[in-house]
GROMACS .gro file of C-alpha atoms in nm:
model
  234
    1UNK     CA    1   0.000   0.000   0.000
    2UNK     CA    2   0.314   0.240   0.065
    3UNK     CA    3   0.651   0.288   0.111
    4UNK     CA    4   0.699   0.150   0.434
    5UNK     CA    5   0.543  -0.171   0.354
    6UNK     CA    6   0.727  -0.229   0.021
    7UNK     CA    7   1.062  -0.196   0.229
    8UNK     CA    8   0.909  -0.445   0.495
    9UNK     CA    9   0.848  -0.678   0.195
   10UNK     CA   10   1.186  -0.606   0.060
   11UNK     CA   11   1.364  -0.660   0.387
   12UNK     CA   12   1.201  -0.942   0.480
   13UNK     CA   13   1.272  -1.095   0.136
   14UNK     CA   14   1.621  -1.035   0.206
   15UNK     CA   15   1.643  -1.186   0.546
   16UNK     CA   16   1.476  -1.492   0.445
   17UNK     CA   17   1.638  -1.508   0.137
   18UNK     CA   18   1.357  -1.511  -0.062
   19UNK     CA   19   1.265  -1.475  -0.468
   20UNK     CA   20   1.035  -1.152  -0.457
   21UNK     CA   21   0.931  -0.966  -0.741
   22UNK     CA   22   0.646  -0.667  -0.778
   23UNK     CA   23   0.432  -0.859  -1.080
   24UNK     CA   24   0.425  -0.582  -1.304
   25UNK     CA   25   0.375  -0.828  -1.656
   26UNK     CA   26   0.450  -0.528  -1.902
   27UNK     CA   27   0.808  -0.579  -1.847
   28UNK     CA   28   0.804  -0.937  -1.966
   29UNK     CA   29   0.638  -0.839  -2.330
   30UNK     CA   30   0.820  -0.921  -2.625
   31UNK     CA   31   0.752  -0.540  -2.760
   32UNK     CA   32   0.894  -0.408  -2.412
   33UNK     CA   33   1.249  -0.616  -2.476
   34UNK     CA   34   1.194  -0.443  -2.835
   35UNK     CA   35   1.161  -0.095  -2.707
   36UNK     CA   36   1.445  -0.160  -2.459
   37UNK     CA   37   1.692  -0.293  -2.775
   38UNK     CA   38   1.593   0.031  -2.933
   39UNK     CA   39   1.689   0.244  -2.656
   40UNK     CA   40   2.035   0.058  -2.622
   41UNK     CA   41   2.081   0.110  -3.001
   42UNK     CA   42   1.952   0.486  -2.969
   43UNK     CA   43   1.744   0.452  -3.253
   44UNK     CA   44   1.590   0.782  -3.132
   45UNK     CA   45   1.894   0.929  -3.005
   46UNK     CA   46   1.872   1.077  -2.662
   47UNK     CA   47   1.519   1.027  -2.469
   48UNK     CA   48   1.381   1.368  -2.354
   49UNK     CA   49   1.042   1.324  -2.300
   50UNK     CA   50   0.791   1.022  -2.169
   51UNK     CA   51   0.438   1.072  -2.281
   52UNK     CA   52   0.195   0.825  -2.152
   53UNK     CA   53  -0.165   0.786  -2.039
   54UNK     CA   54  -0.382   0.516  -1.898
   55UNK     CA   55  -0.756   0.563  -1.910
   56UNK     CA   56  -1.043   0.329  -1.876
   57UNK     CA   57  -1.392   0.392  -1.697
   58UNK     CA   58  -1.384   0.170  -1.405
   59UNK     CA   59  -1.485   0.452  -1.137
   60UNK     CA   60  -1.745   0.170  -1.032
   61UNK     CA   61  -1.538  -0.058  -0.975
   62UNK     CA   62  -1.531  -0.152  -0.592
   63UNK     CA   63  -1.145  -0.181  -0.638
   64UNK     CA   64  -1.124   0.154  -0.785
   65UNK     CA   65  -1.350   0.381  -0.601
   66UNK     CA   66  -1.309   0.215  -0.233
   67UNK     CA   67  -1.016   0.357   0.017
   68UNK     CA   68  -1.087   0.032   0.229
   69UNK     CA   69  -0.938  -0.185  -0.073
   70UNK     CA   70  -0.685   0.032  -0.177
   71UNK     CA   71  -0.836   0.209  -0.416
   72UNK     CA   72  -0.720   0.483  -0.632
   73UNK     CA   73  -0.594   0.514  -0.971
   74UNK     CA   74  -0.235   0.555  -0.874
   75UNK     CA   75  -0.183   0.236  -0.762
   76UNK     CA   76  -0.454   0.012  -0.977
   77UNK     CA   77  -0.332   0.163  -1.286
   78UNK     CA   78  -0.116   0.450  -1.263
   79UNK     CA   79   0.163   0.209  -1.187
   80UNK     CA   80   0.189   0.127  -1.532
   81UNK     CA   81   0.304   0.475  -1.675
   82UNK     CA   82   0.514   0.515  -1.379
   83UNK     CA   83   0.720   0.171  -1.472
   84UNK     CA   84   0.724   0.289  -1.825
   85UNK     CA   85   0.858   0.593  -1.740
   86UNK     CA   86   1.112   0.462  -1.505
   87UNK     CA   87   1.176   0.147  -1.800
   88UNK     CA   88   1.278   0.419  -2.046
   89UNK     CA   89   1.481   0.616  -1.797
   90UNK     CA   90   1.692   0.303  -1.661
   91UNK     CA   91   1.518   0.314  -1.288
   92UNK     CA   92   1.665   0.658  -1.235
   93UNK     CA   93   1.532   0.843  -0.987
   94UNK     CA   94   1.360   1.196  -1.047
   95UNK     CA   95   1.471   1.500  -0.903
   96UNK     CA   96   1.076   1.611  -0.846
   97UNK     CA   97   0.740   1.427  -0.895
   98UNK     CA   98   0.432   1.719  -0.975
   99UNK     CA   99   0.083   1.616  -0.957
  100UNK     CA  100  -0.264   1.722  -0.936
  101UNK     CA  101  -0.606   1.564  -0.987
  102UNK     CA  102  -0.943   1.456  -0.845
  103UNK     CA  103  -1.040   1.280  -0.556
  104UNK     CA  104  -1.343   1.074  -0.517
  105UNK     CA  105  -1.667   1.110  -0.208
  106UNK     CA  106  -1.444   0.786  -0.057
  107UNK     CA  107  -1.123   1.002  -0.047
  108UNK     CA  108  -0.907   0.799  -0.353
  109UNK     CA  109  -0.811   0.950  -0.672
  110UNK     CA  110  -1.010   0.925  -0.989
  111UNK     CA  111  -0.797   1.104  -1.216
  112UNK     CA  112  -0.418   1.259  -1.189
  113UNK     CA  113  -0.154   1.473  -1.418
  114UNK     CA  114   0.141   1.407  -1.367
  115UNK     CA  115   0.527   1.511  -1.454
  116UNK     CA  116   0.861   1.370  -1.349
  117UNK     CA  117   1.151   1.583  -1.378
  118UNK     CA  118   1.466   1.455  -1.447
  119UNK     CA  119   1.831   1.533  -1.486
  120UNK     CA  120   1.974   1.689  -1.804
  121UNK     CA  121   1.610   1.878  -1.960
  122UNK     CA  122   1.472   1.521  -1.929
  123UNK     CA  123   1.050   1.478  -1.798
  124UNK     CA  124   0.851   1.214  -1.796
  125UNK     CA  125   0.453   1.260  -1.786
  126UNK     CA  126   0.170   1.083  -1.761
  127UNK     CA  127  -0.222   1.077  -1.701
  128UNK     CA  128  -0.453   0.881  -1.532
  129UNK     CA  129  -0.816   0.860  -1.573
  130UNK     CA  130  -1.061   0.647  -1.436
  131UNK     CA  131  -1.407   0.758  -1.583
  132UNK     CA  132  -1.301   0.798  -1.953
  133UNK     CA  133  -1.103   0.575  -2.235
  134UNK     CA  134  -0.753   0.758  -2.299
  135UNK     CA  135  -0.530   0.707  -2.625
  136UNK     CA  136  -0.372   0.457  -2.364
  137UNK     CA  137  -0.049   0.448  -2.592
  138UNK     CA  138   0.313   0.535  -2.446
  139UNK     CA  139   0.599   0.736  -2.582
  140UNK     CA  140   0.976   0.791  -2.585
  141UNK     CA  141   1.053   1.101  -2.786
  142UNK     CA  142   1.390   1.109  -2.853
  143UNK     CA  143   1.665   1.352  -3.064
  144UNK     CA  144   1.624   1.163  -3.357
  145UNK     CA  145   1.254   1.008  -3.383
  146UNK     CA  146   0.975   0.854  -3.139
  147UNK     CA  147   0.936   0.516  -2.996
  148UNK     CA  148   0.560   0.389  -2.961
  149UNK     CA  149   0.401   0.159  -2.780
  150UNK     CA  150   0.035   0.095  -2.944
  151UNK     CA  151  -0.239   0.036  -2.725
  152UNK     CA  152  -0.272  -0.142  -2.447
  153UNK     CA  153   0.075  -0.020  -2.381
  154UNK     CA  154   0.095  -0.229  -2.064
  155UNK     CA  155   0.011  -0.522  -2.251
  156UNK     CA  156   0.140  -0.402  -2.661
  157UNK     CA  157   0.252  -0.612  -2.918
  158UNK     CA  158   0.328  -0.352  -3.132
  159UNK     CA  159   0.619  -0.086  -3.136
  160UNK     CA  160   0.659   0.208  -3.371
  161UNK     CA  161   1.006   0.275  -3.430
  162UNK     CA  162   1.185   0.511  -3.705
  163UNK     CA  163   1.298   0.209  -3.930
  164UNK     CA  164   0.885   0.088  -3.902
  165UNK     CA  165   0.639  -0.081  -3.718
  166UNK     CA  166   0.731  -0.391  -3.518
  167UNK     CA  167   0.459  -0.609  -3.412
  168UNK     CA  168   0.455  -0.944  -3.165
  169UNK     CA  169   0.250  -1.227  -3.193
  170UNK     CA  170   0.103  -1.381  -2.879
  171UNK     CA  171   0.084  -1.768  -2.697
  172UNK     CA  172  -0.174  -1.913  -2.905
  173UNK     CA  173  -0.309  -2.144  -2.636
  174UNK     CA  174  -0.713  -2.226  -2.728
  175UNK     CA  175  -0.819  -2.057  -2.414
  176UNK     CA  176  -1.040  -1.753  -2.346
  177UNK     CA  177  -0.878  -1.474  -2.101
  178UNK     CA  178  -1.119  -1.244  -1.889
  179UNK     CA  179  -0.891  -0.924  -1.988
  180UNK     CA  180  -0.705  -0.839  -2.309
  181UNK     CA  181  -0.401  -1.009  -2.391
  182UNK     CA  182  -0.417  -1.167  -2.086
  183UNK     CA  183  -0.236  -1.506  -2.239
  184UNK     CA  184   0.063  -1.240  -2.214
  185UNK     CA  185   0.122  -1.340  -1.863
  186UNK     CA  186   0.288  -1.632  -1.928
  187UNK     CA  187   0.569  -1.417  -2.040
  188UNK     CA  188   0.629  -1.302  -1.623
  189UNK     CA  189   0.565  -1.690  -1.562
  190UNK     CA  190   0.888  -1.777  -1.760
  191UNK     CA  191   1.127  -1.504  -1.596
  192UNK     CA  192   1.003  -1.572  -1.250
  193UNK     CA  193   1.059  -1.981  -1.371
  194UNK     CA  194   1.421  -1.860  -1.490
  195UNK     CA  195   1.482  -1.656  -1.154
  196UNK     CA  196   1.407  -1.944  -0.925
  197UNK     CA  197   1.608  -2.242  -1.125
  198UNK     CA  198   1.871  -2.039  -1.134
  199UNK     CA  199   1.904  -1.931  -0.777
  200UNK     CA  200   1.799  -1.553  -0.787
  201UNK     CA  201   1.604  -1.384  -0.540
  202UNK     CA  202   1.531  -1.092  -0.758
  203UNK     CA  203   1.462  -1.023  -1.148
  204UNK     CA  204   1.712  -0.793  -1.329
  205UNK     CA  205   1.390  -0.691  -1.517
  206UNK     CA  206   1.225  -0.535  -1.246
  207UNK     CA  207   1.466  -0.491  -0.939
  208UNK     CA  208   1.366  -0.456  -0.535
  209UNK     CA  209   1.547  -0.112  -0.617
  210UNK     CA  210   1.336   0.020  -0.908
  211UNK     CA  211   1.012  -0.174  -0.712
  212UNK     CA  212   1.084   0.059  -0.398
  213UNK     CA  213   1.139   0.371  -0.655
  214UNK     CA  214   0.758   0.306  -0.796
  215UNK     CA  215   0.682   0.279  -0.453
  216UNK     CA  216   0.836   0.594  -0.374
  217UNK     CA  217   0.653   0.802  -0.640
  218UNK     CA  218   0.339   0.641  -0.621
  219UNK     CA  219   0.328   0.761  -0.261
  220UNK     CA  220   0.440   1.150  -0.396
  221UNK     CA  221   0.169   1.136  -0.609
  222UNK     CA  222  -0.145   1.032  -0.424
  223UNK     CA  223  -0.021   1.222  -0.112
  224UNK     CA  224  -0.004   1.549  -0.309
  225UNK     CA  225  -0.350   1.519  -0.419
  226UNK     CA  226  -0.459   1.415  -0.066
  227UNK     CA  227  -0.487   1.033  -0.095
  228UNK     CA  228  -0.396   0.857   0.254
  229UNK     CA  229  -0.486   0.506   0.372
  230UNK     CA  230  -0.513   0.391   0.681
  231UNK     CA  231  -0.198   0.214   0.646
  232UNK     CA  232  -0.038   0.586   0.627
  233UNK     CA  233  -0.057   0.569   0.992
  234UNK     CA  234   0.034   0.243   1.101
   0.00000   0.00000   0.00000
């Protein structure tokens, strides 16, 4: 739910010596390793801007609109832009996290703006919505040319890039999924798989640093807007 309890996780993980890792299934996508092998390559040049949004209308949703289970579009889907952001920048941290928004009757956020300012003219920003249907698509605007990941950019199989589009085929496994591209989960199945036959306690892909980072700014966000659980005061 916050900071403190991530680092309880973390720690404890540690002591016990543990495999933990925050299940955030983006990360595992074929287009995300894509997008990552452009950024190495600097197909774009040098990043400056993160443009993302997430936007769906789920403000009924029990999970969404109810402090008592966490709710709050920060941390149901805001997390996604803020691992993008913090995939394209290489888990660095920002020097200052801006937000504003709207807050529900139950005290949780229903929508949020948000910008991440980093080092060298670099920001990151992002917007979260939870009674309209954004573009949902993700950026990396670089020096040379624009990375895109099509919607559902937490779950994309396709990727703009300057030299064209590159598109990913999923699992074909004869099942029906209750969400969309849902089959794509499998993909975090096989890392975690890897991780634990070969004796790690952590994922290079998403790291207990970087997990405690999202943490971190998740918390900035919904506390500058006003957003406290009861966990806040534990």
């Amino acid at each position: 739910m916050n900071v403190r309890e991530t680092r309880e996780l973390l720690e404890y993980a540690k002591q016990k010596k543990l495999f933990l890792m925050e299940a955030i299934w983006s990360r595992f996508f074929p287009a995300y390793k894509q997008l990552r092998d452009e950024l190495k390559a600097k197909s774009i040049g040098d990043v400056i801007q993160v443009l993302v949004s997430f936007g769906v209308p789920i403000d009924q949703v029990d999970r969404l609109k109810l402090k008592e289970l966490g709710g709050g579009t920060i941390l149901d889907i805001g997390i996604y832009c803020i691992q993008f952001s913090s995939y394209v920048f290489n888990g660095e941290k920002p020097l200052k996290v801006i937000s504003g928004g709207h807050v529900n009757a139950n005290g949780v956020d229903e929508s949020t703006s948000t910008t991440l300012i980093y080092s060298g003219g670099r920001t990151a920003t992002f917007v979260t919505n939870s009674h309209v249907t954004l573009p949902n698509e993700a950026f990396a605007v670089g020096t040379k040319g624009t990375l895109k990941l099509a919607s559902p950019f937490w779950s994309s199989t396709v990727l703009q890039t300057p030299s064209g589009v590159k598109e990913f085929k999923l699992p074909e496994v004869g099942k029906e999924f209750n969400y969309l591209n849902s089959v794509g989960l499998s993909f975090q199945c096989n890392e975690v798989r890897r991780c634990i036959q070969n004796g790690l306690t952590e994922s290079p892909i998403i790291s207990h640093q970087e997990t405690l980072l999202i943490a971190e700014i998740m918390e900035s966000v919904r506390k500058q807007l006003g957003v406290e659980y009861p966990q806040d005061h534990q």
